[in-house]
PDB file of C-alpha atoms in Angstrom:
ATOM      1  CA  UNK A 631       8.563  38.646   3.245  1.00 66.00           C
ATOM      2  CA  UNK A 632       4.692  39.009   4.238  1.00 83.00           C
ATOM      3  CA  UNK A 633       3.492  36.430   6.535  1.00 91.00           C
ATOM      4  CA  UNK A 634      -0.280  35.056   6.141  1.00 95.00           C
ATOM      5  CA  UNK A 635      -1.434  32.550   7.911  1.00 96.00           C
ATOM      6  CA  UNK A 636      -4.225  30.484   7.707  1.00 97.00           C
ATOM      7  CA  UNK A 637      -6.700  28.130  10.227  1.00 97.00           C
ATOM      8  CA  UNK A 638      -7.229  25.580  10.933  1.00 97.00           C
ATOM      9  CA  UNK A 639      -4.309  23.765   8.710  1.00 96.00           C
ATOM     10  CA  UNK A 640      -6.537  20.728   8.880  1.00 96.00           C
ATOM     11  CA  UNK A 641      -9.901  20.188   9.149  1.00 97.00           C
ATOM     12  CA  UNK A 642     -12.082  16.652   9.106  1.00 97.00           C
ATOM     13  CA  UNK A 643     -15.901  17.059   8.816  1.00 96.00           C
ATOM     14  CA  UNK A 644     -19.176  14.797   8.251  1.00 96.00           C
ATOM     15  CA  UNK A 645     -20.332  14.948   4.661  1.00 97.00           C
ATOM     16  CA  UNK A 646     -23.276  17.711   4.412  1.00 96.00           C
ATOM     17  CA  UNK A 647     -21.766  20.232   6.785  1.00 96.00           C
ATOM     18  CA  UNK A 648     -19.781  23.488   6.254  1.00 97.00           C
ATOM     19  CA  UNK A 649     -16.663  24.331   7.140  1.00 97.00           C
ATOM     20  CA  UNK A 650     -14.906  28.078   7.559  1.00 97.00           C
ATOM     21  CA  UNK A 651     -11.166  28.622   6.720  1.00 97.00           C
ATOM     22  CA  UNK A 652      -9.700  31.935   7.644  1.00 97.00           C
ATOM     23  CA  UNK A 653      -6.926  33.623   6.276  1.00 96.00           C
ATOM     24  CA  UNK A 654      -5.102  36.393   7.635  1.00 95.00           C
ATOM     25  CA  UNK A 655      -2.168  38.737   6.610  1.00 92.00           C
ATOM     26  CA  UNK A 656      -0.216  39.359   9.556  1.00 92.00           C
ATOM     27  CA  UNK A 657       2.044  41.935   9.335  1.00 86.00           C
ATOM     28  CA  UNK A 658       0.715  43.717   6.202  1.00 86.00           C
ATOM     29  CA  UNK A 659      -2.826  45.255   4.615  1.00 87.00           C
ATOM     30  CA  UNK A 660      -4.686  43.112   1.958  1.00 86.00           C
ATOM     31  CA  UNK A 661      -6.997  44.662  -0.096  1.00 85.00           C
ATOM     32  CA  UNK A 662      -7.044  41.620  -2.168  1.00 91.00           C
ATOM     33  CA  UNK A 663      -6.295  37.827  -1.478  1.00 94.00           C
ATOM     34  CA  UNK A 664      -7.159  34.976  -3.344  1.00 95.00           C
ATOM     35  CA  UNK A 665      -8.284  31.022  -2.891  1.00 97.00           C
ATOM     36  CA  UNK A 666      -6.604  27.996  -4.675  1.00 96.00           C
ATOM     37  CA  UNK A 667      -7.388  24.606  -4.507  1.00 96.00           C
ATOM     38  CA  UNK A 668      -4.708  22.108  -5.275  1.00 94.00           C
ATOM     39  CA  UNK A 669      -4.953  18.483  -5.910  1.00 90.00           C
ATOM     40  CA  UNK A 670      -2.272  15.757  -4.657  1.00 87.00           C
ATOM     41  CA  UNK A 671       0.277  16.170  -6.972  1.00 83.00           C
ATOM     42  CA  UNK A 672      -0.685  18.847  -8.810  1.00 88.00           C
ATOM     43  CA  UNK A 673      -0.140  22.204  -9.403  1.00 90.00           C
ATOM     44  CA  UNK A 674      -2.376  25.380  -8.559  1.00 92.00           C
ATOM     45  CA  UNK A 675      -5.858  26.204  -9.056  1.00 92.00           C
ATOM     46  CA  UNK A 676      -7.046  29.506  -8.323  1.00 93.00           C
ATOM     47  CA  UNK A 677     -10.785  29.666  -7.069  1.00 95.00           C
ATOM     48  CA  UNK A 678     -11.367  32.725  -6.560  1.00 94.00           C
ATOM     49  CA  UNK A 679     -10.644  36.553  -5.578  1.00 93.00           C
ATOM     50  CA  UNK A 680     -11.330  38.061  -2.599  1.00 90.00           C
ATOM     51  CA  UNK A 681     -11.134  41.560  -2.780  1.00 88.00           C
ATOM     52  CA  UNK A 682     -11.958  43.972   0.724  1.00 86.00           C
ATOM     53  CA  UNK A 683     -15.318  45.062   0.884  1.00 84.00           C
ATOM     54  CA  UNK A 684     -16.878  44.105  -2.047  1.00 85.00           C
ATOM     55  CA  UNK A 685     -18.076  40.462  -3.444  1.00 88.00           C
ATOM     56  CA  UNK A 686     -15.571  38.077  -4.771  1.00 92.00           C
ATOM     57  CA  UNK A 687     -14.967  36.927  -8.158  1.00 92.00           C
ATOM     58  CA  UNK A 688     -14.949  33.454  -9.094  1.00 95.00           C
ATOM     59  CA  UNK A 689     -13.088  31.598 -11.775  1.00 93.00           C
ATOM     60  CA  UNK A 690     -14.653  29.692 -13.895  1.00 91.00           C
ATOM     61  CA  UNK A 691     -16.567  26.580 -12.901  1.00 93.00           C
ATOM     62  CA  UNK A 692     -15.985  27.194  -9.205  1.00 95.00           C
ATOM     63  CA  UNK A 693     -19.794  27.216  -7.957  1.00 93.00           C
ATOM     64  CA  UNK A 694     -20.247  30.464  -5.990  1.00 92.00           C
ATOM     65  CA  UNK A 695     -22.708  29.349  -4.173  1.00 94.00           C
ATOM     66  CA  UNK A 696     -20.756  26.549  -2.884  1.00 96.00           C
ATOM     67  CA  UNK A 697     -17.637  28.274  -1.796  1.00 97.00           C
ATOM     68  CA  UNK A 698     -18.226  31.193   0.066  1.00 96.00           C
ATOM     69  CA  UNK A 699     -15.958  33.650   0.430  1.00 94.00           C
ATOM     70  CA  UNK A 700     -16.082  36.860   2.996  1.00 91.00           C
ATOM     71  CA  UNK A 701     -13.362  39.750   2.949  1.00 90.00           C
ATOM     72  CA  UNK A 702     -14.395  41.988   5.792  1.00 82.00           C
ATOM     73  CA  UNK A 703     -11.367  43.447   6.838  1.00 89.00           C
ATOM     74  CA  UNK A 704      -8.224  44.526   5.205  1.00 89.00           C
ATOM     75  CA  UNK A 705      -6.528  41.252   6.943  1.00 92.00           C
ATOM     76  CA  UNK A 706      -9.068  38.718   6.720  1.00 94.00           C
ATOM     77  CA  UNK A 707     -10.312  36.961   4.429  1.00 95.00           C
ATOM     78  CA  UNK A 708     -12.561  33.526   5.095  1.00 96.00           C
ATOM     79  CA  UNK A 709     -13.755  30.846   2.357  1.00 97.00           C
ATOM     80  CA  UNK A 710     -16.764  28.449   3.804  1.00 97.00           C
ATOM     81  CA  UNK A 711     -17.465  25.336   1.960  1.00 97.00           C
ATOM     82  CA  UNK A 712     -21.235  24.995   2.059  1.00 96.00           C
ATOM     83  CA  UNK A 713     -22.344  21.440   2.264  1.00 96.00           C
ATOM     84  CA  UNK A 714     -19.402  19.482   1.921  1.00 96.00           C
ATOM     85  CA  UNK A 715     -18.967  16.380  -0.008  1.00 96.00           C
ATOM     86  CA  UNK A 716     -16.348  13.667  -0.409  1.00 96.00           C
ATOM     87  CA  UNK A 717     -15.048  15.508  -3.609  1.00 95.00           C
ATOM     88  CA  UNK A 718     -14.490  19.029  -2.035  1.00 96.00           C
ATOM     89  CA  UNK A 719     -11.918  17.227  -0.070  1.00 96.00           C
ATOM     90  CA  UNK A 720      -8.638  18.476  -1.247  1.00 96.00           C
ATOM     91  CA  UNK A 721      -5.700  20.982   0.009  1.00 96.00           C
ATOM     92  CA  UNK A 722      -7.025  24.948   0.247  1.00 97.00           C
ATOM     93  CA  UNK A 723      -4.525  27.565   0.122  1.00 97.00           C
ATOM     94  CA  UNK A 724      -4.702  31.276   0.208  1.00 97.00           C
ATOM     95  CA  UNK A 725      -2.704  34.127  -0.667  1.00 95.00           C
ATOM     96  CA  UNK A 726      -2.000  37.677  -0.097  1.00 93.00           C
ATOM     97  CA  UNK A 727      -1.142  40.227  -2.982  1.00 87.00           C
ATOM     98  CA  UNK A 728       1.502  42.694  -2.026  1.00 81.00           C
ATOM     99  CA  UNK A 729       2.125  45.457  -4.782  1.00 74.00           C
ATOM    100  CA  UNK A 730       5.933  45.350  -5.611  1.00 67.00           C
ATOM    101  CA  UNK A 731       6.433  48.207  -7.830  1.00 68.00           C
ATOM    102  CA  UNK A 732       5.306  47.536 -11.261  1.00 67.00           C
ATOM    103  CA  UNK A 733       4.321  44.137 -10.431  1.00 71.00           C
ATOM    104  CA  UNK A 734       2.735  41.997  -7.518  1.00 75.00           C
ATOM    105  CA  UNK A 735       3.728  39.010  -5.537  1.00 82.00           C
ATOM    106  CA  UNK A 736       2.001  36.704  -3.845  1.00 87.00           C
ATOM    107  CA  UNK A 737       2.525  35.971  -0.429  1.00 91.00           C
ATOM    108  CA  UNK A 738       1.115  32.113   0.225  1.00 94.00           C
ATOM    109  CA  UNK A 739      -0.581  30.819   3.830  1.00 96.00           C
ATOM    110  CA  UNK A 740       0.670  27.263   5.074  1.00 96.00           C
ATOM    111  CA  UNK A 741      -2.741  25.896   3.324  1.00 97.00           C
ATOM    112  CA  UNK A 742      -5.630  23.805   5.203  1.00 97.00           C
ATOM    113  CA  UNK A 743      -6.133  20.401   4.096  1.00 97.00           C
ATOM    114  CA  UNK A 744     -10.007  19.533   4.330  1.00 97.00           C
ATOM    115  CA  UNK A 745     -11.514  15.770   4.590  1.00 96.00           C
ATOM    116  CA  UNK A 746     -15.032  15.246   4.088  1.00 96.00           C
ATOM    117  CA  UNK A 747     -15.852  11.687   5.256  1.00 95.00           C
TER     118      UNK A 747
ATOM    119  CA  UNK B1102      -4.612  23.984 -22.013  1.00 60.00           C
ATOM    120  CA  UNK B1103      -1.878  25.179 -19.498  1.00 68.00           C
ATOM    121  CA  UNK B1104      -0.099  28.370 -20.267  1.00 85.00           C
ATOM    122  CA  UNK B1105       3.069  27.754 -18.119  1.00 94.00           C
ATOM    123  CA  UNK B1106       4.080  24.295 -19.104  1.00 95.00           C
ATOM    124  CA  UNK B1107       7.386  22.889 -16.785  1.00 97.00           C
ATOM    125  CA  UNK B1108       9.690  19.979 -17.190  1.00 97.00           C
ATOM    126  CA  UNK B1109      10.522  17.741 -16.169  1.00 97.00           C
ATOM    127  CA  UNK B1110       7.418  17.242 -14.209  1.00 95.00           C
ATOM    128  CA  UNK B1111       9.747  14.797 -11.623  1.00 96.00           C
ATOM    129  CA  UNK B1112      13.472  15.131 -11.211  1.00 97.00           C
ATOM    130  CA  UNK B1113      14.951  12.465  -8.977  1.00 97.00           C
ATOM    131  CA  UNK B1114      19.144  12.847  -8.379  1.00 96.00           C
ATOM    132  CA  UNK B1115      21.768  12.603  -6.359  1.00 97.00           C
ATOM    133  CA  UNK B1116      23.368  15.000  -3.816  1.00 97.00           C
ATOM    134  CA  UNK B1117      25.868  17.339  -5.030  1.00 97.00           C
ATOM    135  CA  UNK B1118      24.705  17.016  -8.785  1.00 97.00           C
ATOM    136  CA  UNK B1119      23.156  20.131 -11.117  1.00 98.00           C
ATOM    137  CA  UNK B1120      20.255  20.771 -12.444  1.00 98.00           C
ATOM    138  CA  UNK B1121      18.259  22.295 -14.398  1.00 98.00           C
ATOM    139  CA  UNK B1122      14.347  23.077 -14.626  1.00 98.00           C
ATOM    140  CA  UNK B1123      12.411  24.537 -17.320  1.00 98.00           C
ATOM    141  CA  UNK B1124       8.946  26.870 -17.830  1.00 97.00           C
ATOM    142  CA  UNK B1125       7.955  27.767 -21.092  1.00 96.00           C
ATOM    143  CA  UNK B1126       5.291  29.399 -22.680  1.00 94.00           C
ATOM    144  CA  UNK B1127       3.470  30.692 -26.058  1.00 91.00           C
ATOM    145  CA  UNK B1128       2.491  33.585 -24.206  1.00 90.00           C
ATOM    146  CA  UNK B1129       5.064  36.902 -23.756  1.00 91.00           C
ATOM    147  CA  UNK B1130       4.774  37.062 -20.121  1.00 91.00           C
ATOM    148  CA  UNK B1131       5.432  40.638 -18.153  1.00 89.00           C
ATOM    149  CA  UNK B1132       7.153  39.019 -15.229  1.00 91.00           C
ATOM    150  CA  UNK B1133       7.702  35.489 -13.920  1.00 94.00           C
ATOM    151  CA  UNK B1134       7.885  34.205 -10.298  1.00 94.00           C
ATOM    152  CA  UNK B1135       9.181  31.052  -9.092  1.00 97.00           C
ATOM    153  CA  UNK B1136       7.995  29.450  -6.242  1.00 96.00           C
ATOM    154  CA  UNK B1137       8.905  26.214  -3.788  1.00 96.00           C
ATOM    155  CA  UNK B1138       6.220  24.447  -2.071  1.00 95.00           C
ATOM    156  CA  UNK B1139       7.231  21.470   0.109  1.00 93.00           C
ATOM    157  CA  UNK B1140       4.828  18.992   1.465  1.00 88.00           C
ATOM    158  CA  UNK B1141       1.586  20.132   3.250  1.00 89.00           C
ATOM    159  CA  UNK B1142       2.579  23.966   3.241  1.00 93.00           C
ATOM    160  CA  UNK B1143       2.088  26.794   1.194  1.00 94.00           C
ATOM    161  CA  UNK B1144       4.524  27.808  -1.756  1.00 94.00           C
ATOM    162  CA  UNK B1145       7.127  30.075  -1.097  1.00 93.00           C
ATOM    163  CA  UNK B1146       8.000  32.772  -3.414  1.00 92.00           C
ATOM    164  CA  UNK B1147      11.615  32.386  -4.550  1.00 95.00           C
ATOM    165  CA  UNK B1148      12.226  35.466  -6.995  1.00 94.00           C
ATOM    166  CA  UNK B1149      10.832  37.553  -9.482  1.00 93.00           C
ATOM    167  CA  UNK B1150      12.305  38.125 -12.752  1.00 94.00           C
ATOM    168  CA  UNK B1151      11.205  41.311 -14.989  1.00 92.00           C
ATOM    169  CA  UNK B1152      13.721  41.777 -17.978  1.00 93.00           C
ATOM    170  CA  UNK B1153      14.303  39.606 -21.065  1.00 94.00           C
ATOM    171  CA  UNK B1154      17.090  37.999 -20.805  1.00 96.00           C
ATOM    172  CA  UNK B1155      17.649  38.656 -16.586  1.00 96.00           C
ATOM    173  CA  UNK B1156      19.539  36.426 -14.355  1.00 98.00           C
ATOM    174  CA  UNK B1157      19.141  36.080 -10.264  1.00 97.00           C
ATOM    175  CA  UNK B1158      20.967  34.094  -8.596  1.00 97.00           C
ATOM    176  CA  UNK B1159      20.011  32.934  -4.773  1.00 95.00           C
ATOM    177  CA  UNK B1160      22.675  31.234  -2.981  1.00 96.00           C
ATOM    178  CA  UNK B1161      23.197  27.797  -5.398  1.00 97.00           C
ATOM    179  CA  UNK B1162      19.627  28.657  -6.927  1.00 98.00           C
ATOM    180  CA  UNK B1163      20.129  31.083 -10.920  1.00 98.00           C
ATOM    181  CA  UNK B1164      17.002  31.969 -12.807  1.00 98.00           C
ATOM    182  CA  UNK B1165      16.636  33.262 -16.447  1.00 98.00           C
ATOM    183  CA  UNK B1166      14.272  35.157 -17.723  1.00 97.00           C
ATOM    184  CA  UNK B1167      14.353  34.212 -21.671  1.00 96.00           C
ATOM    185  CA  UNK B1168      15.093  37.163 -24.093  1.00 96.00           C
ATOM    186  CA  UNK B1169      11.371  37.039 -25.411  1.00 95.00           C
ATOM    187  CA  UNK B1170       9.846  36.962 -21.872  1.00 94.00           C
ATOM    188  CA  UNK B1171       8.052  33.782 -22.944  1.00 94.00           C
ATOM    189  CA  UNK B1172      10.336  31.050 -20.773  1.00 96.00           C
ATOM    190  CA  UNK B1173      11.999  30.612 -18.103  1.00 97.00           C
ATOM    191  CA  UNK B1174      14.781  28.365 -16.454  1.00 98.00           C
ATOM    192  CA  UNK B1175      15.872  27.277 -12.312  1.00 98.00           C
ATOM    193  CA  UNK B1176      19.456  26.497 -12.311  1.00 98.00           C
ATOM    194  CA  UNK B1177      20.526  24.138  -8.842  1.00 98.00           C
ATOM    195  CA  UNK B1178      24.704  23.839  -8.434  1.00 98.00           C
ATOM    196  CA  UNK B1179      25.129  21.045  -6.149  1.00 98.00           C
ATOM    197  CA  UNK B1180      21.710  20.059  -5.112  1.00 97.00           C
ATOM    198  CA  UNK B1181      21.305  18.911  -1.428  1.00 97.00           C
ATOM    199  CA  UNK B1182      18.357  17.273   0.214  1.00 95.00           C
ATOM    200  CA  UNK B1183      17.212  20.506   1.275  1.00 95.00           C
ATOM    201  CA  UNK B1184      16.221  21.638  -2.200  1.00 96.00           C
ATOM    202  CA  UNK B1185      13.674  18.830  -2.723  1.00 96.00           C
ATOM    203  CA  UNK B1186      10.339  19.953  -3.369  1.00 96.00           C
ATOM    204  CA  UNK B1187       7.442  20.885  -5.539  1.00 96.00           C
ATOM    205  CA  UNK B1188       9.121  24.270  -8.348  1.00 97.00           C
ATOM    206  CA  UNK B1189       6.273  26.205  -9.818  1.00 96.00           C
ATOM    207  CA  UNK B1190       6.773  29.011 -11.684  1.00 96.00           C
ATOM    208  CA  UNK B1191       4.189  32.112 -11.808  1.00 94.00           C
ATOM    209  CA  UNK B1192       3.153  34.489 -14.019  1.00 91.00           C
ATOM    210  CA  UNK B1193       0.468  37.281 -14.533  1.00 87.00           C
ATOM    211  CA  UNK B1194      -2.331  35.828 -16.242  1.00 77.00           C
ATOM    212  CA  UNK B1195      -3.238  37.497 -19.447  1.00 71.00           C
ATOM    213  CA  UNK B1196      -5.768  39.523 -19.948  1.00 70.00           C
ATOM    214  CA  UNK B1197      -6.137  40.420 -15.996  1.00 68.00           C
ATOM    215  CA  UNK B1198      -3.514  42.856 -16.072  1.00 65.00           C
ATOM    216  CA  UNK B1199      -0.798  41.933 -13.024  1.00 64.00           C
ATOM    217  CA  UNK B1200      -3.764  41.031 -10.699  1.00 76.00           C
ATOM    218  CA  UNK B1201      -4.343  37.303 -11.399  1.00 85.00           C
ATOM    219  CA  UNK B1202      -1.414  34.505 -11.023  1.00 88.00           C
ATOM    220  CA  UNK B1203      -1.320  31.568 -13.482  1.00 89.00           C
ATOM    221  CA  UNK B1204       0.507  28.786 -12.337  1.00 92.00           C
ATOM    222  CA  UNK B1205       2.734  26.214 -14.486  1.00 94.00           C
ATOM    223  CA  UNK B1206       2.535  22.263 -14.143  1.00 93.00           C
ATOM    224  CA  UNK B1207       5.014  22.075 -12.141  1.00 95.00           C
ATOM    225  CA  UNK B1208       8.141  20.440 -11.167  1.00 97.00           C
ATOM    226  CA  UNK B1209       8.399  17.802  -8.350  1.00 96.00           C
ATOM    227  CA  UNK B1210      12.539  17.341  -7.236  1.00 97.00           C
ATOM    228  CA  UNK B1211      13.870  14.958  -4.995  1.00 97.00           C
ATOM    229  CA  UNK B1212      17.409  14.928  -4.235  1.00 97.00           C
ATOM    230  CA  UNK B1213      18.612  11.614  -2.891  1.00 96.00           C
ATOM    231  CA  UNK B1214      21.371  12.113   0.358  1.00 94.00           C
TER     232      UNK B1214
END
Protein backbone atom coordinates (compact mmCIF):
# COMPACT_ATOMS: atom_id res chain seq x y z
CA UNK A 1 0.00 0.00 0.00
CA UNK A 2 0.91 3.91 -0.02
CA UNK A 3 3.21 4.92 2.63
CA UNK A 4 2.75 8.55 4.34
CA UNK A 5 4.52 9.51 6.93
CA UNK A 6 4.28 12.10 9.24
CA UNK A 7 6.78 14.41 11.78
CA UNK A 8 7.50 14.72 14.37
CA UNK A 9 5.35 11.60 15.93
CA UNK A 10 5.51 13.55 19.15
CA UNK A 11 5.71 16.86 19.99
CA UNK A 12 5.66 18.72 23.71
CA UNK A 13 5.29 22.55 23.65
CA UNK A 14 4.68 25.60 26.20
CA UNK A 15 1.07 26.69 26.18
CA UNK A 16 0.73 29.86 23.69
CA UNK A 17 3.11 28.63 21.03
CA UNK A 18 2.59 26.93 17.61
CA UNK A 19 3.53 23.92 16.48
CA UNK A 20 3.95 22.52 12.59
CA UNK A 21 3.18 18.82 11.72
CA UNK A 22 4.10 17.68 8.28
CA UNK A 23 2.77 15.04 6.37
CA UNK A 24 4.14 13.50 3.43
CA UNK A 25 3.15 10.76 0.84
CA UNK A 26 6.13 8.94 0.03
CA UNK A 27 5.93 6.91 -2.74
CA UNK A 28 2.75 8.33 -4.37
CA UNK A 29 1.08 11.96 -5.57
CA UNK A 30 -1.60 13.57 -3.25
CA UNK A 31 -3.71 15.96 -4.57
CA UNK A 32 -5.75 15.69 -1.52
CA UNK A 33 -5.01 14.62 2.18
CA UNK A 34 -6.87 15.19 5.11
CA UNK A 35 -6.40 15.97 9.15
CA UNK A 36 -8.12 13.99 12.03
CA UNK A 37 -7.93 14.47 15.47
CA UNK A 38 -8.62 11.56 17.73
CA UNK A 39 -9.23 11.47 21.36
CA UNK A 40 -7.89 8.58 23.83
CA UNK A 41 -10.16 6.03 23.21
CA UNK A 42 -12.04 7.19 20.64
CA UNK A 43 -12.66 6.93 17.25
CA UNK A 44 -11.89 9.46 14.28
CA UNK A 45 -12.47 12.99 13.78
CA UNK A 46 -11.79 14.49 10.59
CA UNK A 47 -10.61 18.25 10.76
CA UNK A 48 -10.14 19.11 7.76
CA UNK A 49 -9.18 18.76 3.87
CA UNK A 50 -6.23 19.63 2.41
CA UNK A 51 -6.45 19.75 -1.09
CA UNK A 52 -2.98 20.86 -3.45
CA UNK A 53 -2.90 24.30 -4.23
CA UNK A 54 -5.85 25.71 -3.12
CA UNK A 55 -7.24 26.55 0.63
CA UNK A 56 -8.49 23.81 2.79
CA UNK A 57 -11.85 23.04 3.91
CA UNK A 58 -12.76 22.69 7.37
CA UNK A 59 -15.38 20.62 9.08
CA UNK A 60 -17.51 21.96 11.13
CA UNK A 61 -16.53 23.61 14.39
CA UNK A 62 -12.83 23.16 13.70
CA UNK A 63 -11.66 26.98 14.01
CA UNK A 64 -9.73 27.77 10.80
CA UNK A 65 -7.95 30.15 12.12
CA UNK A 66 -6.60 27.99 14.72
CA UNK A 67 -5.46 25.06 12.71
CA UNK A 68 -3.64 25.94 9.85
CA UNK A 69 -3.26 23.91 7.19
CA UNK A 70 -0.72 24.38 3.99
CA UNK A 71 -0.75 21.93 0.86
CA UNK A 72 2.05 23.21 -1.29
CA UNK A 73 3.15 20.35 -3.03
CA UNK A 74 1.57 17.28 -4.37
CA UNK A 75 3.37 15.34 -1.27
CA UNK A 76 3.12 17.64 1.48
CA UNK A 77 0.82 18.67 3.36
CA UNK A 78 1.48 20.62 6.97
CA UNK A 79 -1.26 21.51 9.77
CA UNK A 80 0.15 24.32 12.42
CA UNK A 81 -1.68 24.70 15.60
CA UNK A 82 -1.65 28.43 16.27
CA UNK A 83 -1.43 29.22 19.91
CA UNK A 84 -1.70 26.11 21.60
CA UNK A 85 -3.59 25.36 24.67
CA UNK A 86 -3.91 22.50 27.14
CA UNK A 87 -7.10 21.30 25.21
CA UNK A 88 -5.55 21.09 21.64
CA UNK A 89 -3.52 18.41 23.19
CA UNK A 90 -4.64 15.23 21.66
CA UNK A 91 -3.35 12.56 18.89
CA UNK A 92 -3.18 14.24 15.06
CA UNK A 93 -3.28 11.98 12.23
CA UNK A 94 -3.23 12.49 8.55
CA UNK A 95 -4.09 10.73 5.54
CA UNK A 96 -3.54 10.36 1.94
CA UNK A 97 -6.44 9.68 -0.66
CA UNK A 98 -5.45 7.28 -3.36
CA UNK A 99 -8.22 6.85 -6.14
CA UNK A 100 -8.97 3.03 -6.37
CA UNK A 101 -11.21 2.74 -9.24
CA UNK A 102 -14.65 3.74 -8.45
CA UNK A 103 -13.81 4.43 -4.98
CA UNK A 104 -10.91 5.88 -2.73
CA UNK A 105 -8.88 4.66 0.14
CA UNK A 106 -7.20 6.21 2.58
CA UNK A 107 -3.77 5.70 3.23
CA UNK A 108 -3.10 6.77 7.20
CA UNK A 109 0.48 8.42 8.61
CA UNK A 110 1.78 6.88 12.03
CA UNK A 111 -0.02 10.12 13.71
CA UNK A 112 1.82 12.85 16.04
CA UNK A 113 0.73 13.02 19.48
CA UNK A 114 0.90 16.81 20.69
CA UNK A 115 1.17 17.98 24.57
CA UNK A 116 0.60 21.42 25.41
CA UNK A 117 1.78 21.95 29.02
CA UNK B 1 -25.37 11.28 15.98
CA UNK B 2 -22.82 8.72 14.53
CA UNK B 3 -23.58 7.22 11.20
CA UNK B 4 -21.36 4.05 11.51
CA UNK B 5 -22.29 2.72 14.87
CA UNK B 6 -19.89 -0.65 15.96
CA UNK B 7 -20.22 -3.22 18.65
CA UNK B 8 -19.17 -4.22 20.80
CA UNK B 9 -17.26 -1.14 21.56
CA UNK B 10 -14.61 -3.62 23.76
CA UNK B 11 -14.12 -7.29 23.10
CA UNK B 12 -11.84 -8.95 25.60
CA UNK B 13 -11.16 -13.08 24.84
CA UNK B 14 -9.08 -15.68 24.83
CA UNK B 15 -6.53 -17.00 22.28
CA UNK B 16 -7.72 -19.31 19.74
CA UNK B 17 -11.49 -18.26 20.19
CA UNK B 18 -13.89 -16.48 17.25
CA UNK B 19 -15.28 -13.57 16.88
CA UNK B 20 -17.29 -11.48 15.56
CA UNK B 21 -17.60 -7.52 15.13
CA UNK B 22 -20.34 -5.52 13.87
CA UNK B 23 -20.95 -1.87 11.86
CA UNK B 24 -24.24 -0.87 11.08
CA UNK B 25 -25.89 1.89 9.71
CA UNK B 26 -29.32 3.75 8.61
CA UNK B 27 -27.52 5.02 5.80
CA UNK B 28 -27.05 2.77 2.26
CA UNK B 29 -23.42 3.14 2.10
CA UNK B 30 -21.47 2.85 -1.53
CA UNK B 31 -18.50 1.05 -0.10
CA UNK B 32 -17.15 0.22 3.36
CA UNK B 33 -13.51 0.00 4.59
CA UNK B 34 -12.25 -1.55 7.61
CA UNK B 35 -9.41 -0.45 9.29
CA UNK B 36 -6.90 -1.60 12.41
CA UNK B 37 -5.22 0.95 14.39
CA UNK B 38 -2.99 -0.27 17.25
CA UNK B 39 -1.66 1.93 19.92
CA UNK B 40 0.05 5.29 19.06
CA UNK B 41 0.02 4.65 15.16
CA UNK B 42 -2.06 5.35 12.40
CA UNK B 43 -4.98 2.95 11.20
CA UNK B 44 -4.29 0.57 8.70
CA UNK B 45 -6.61 -0.10 5.95
CA UNK B 46 -7.67 -3.76 6.02
CA UNK B 47 -10.13 -4.15 2.92
CA UNK B 48 -12.67 -2.62 0.99
CA UNK B 49 -15.91 -4.11 0.31
CA UNK B 50 -18.20 -2.77 -2.75
CA UNK B 51 -21.14 -5.30 -3.41
CA UNK B 52 -24.20 -6.14 -1.28
CA UNK B 53 -23.87 -9.05 0.07
CA UNK B 54 -19.64 -9.46 -0.67
CA UNK B 55 -17.35 -11.49 1.37
CA UNK B 56 -13.27 -11.04 1.72
CA UNK B 57 -11.54 -13.00 3.52
CA UNK B 58 -7.73 -12.08 4.73
CA UNK B 59 -5.87 -14.84 6.17
CA UNK B 60 -8.24 -15.72 9.56
CA UNK B 61 -9.85 -12.12 9.04
CA UNK B 62 -13.86 -12.49 6.61
CA UNK B 63 -15.81 -9.33 6.02
CA UNK B 64 -19.47 -8.93 4.80
CA UNK B 65 -20.81 -6.43 3.13
CA UNK B 66 -24.75 -6.68 4.10
CA UNK B 67 -27.19 -7.20 1.11
CA UNK B 68 -28.58 -3.54 1.58
CA UNK B 69 -25.07 -1.95 1.76
CA UNK B 70 -26.15 -0.47 5.10
CA UNK B 71 -23.90 -2.94 7.60
CA UNK B 72 -21.20 -4.58 7.86
CA UNK B 73 -19.47 -7.52 9.84
CA UNK B 74 -15.30 -8.62 10.79
CA UNK B 75 -15.21 -12.26 11.25
CA UNK B 76 -11.70 -13.46 13.47
CA UNK B 77 -11.21 -17.64 13.39
CA UNK B 78 -8.89 -18.26 16.12
CA UNK B 79 -7.91 -14.93 17.40
CA UNK B 80 -4.22 -14.55 18.55
CA UNK B 81 -2.63 -11.73 20.43
CA UNK B 82 -1.62 -10.27 17.31
CA UNK B 83 -5.12 -9.26 16.30
CA UNK B 84 -5.67 -6.98 19.33
CA UNK B 85 -6.39 -3.58 18.51
CA UNK B 86 -8.63 -0.65 17.86
CA UNK B 87 -11.44 -2.08 14.36
CA UNK B 88 -12.98 0.90 12.70
CA UNK B 89 -14.87 0.61 9.87
CA UNK B 90 -15.07 3.46 7.02
CA UNK B 91 -17.33 4.66 4.76
CA UNK B 92 -17.92 7.57 2.22
CA UNK B 93 -19.67 10.19 3.94
CA UNK B 94 -22.91 11.18 2.38
CA UNK B 95 -23.48 13.87 0.59
CA UNK B 96 -19.55 14.40 -0.30
CA UNK B 97 -19.59 12.00 -2.96
CA UNK B 98 -16.48 9.28 -2.31
CA UNK B 99 -14.21 12.20 -1.16
CA UNK B 100 -14.89 12.43 2.61
CA UNK B 101 -14.42 9.27 5.13
CA UNK B 102 -16.85 8.86 8.07
CA UNK B 103 -15.64 6.82 10.66
CA UNK B 104 -17.72 4.32 13.04
CA UNK B 105 -17.34 4.18 16.99
CA UNK B 106 -15.29 1.73 16.94
CA UNK B 107 -14.24 -1.51 18.28
CA UNK B 108 -11.39 -1.94 20.87
CA UNK B 109 -10.19 -6.08 20.95
CA UNK B 110 -7.90 -7.57 23.18
CA UNK B 111 -7.07 -11.08 22.89
CA UNK B 112 -5.67 -12.55 26.07
CA UNK B 113 -2.37 -15.18 25.30
Amino acid sequence: GAVVSQHPSWVICKSGTSVKIECRSLDFQATTMFWYRQFPKQSLMLMATSNEGSKATYEQGVEKDKFLINHASLTLSTLTVTSAHPEDSSFYICSARVLAGDYNEQFFGPGTRLTVL
Amino acid sequence: TQLLEQSPQFLSIQEGENLTVYCNSSSVFSSLQWYRQEPGEGPVLLVTVVTGGEVKKLKRLTFQFGDARKDSSLHITAAQPGDTGLYLCAGPKPNFGNEKLTFGTGTRLTIIP
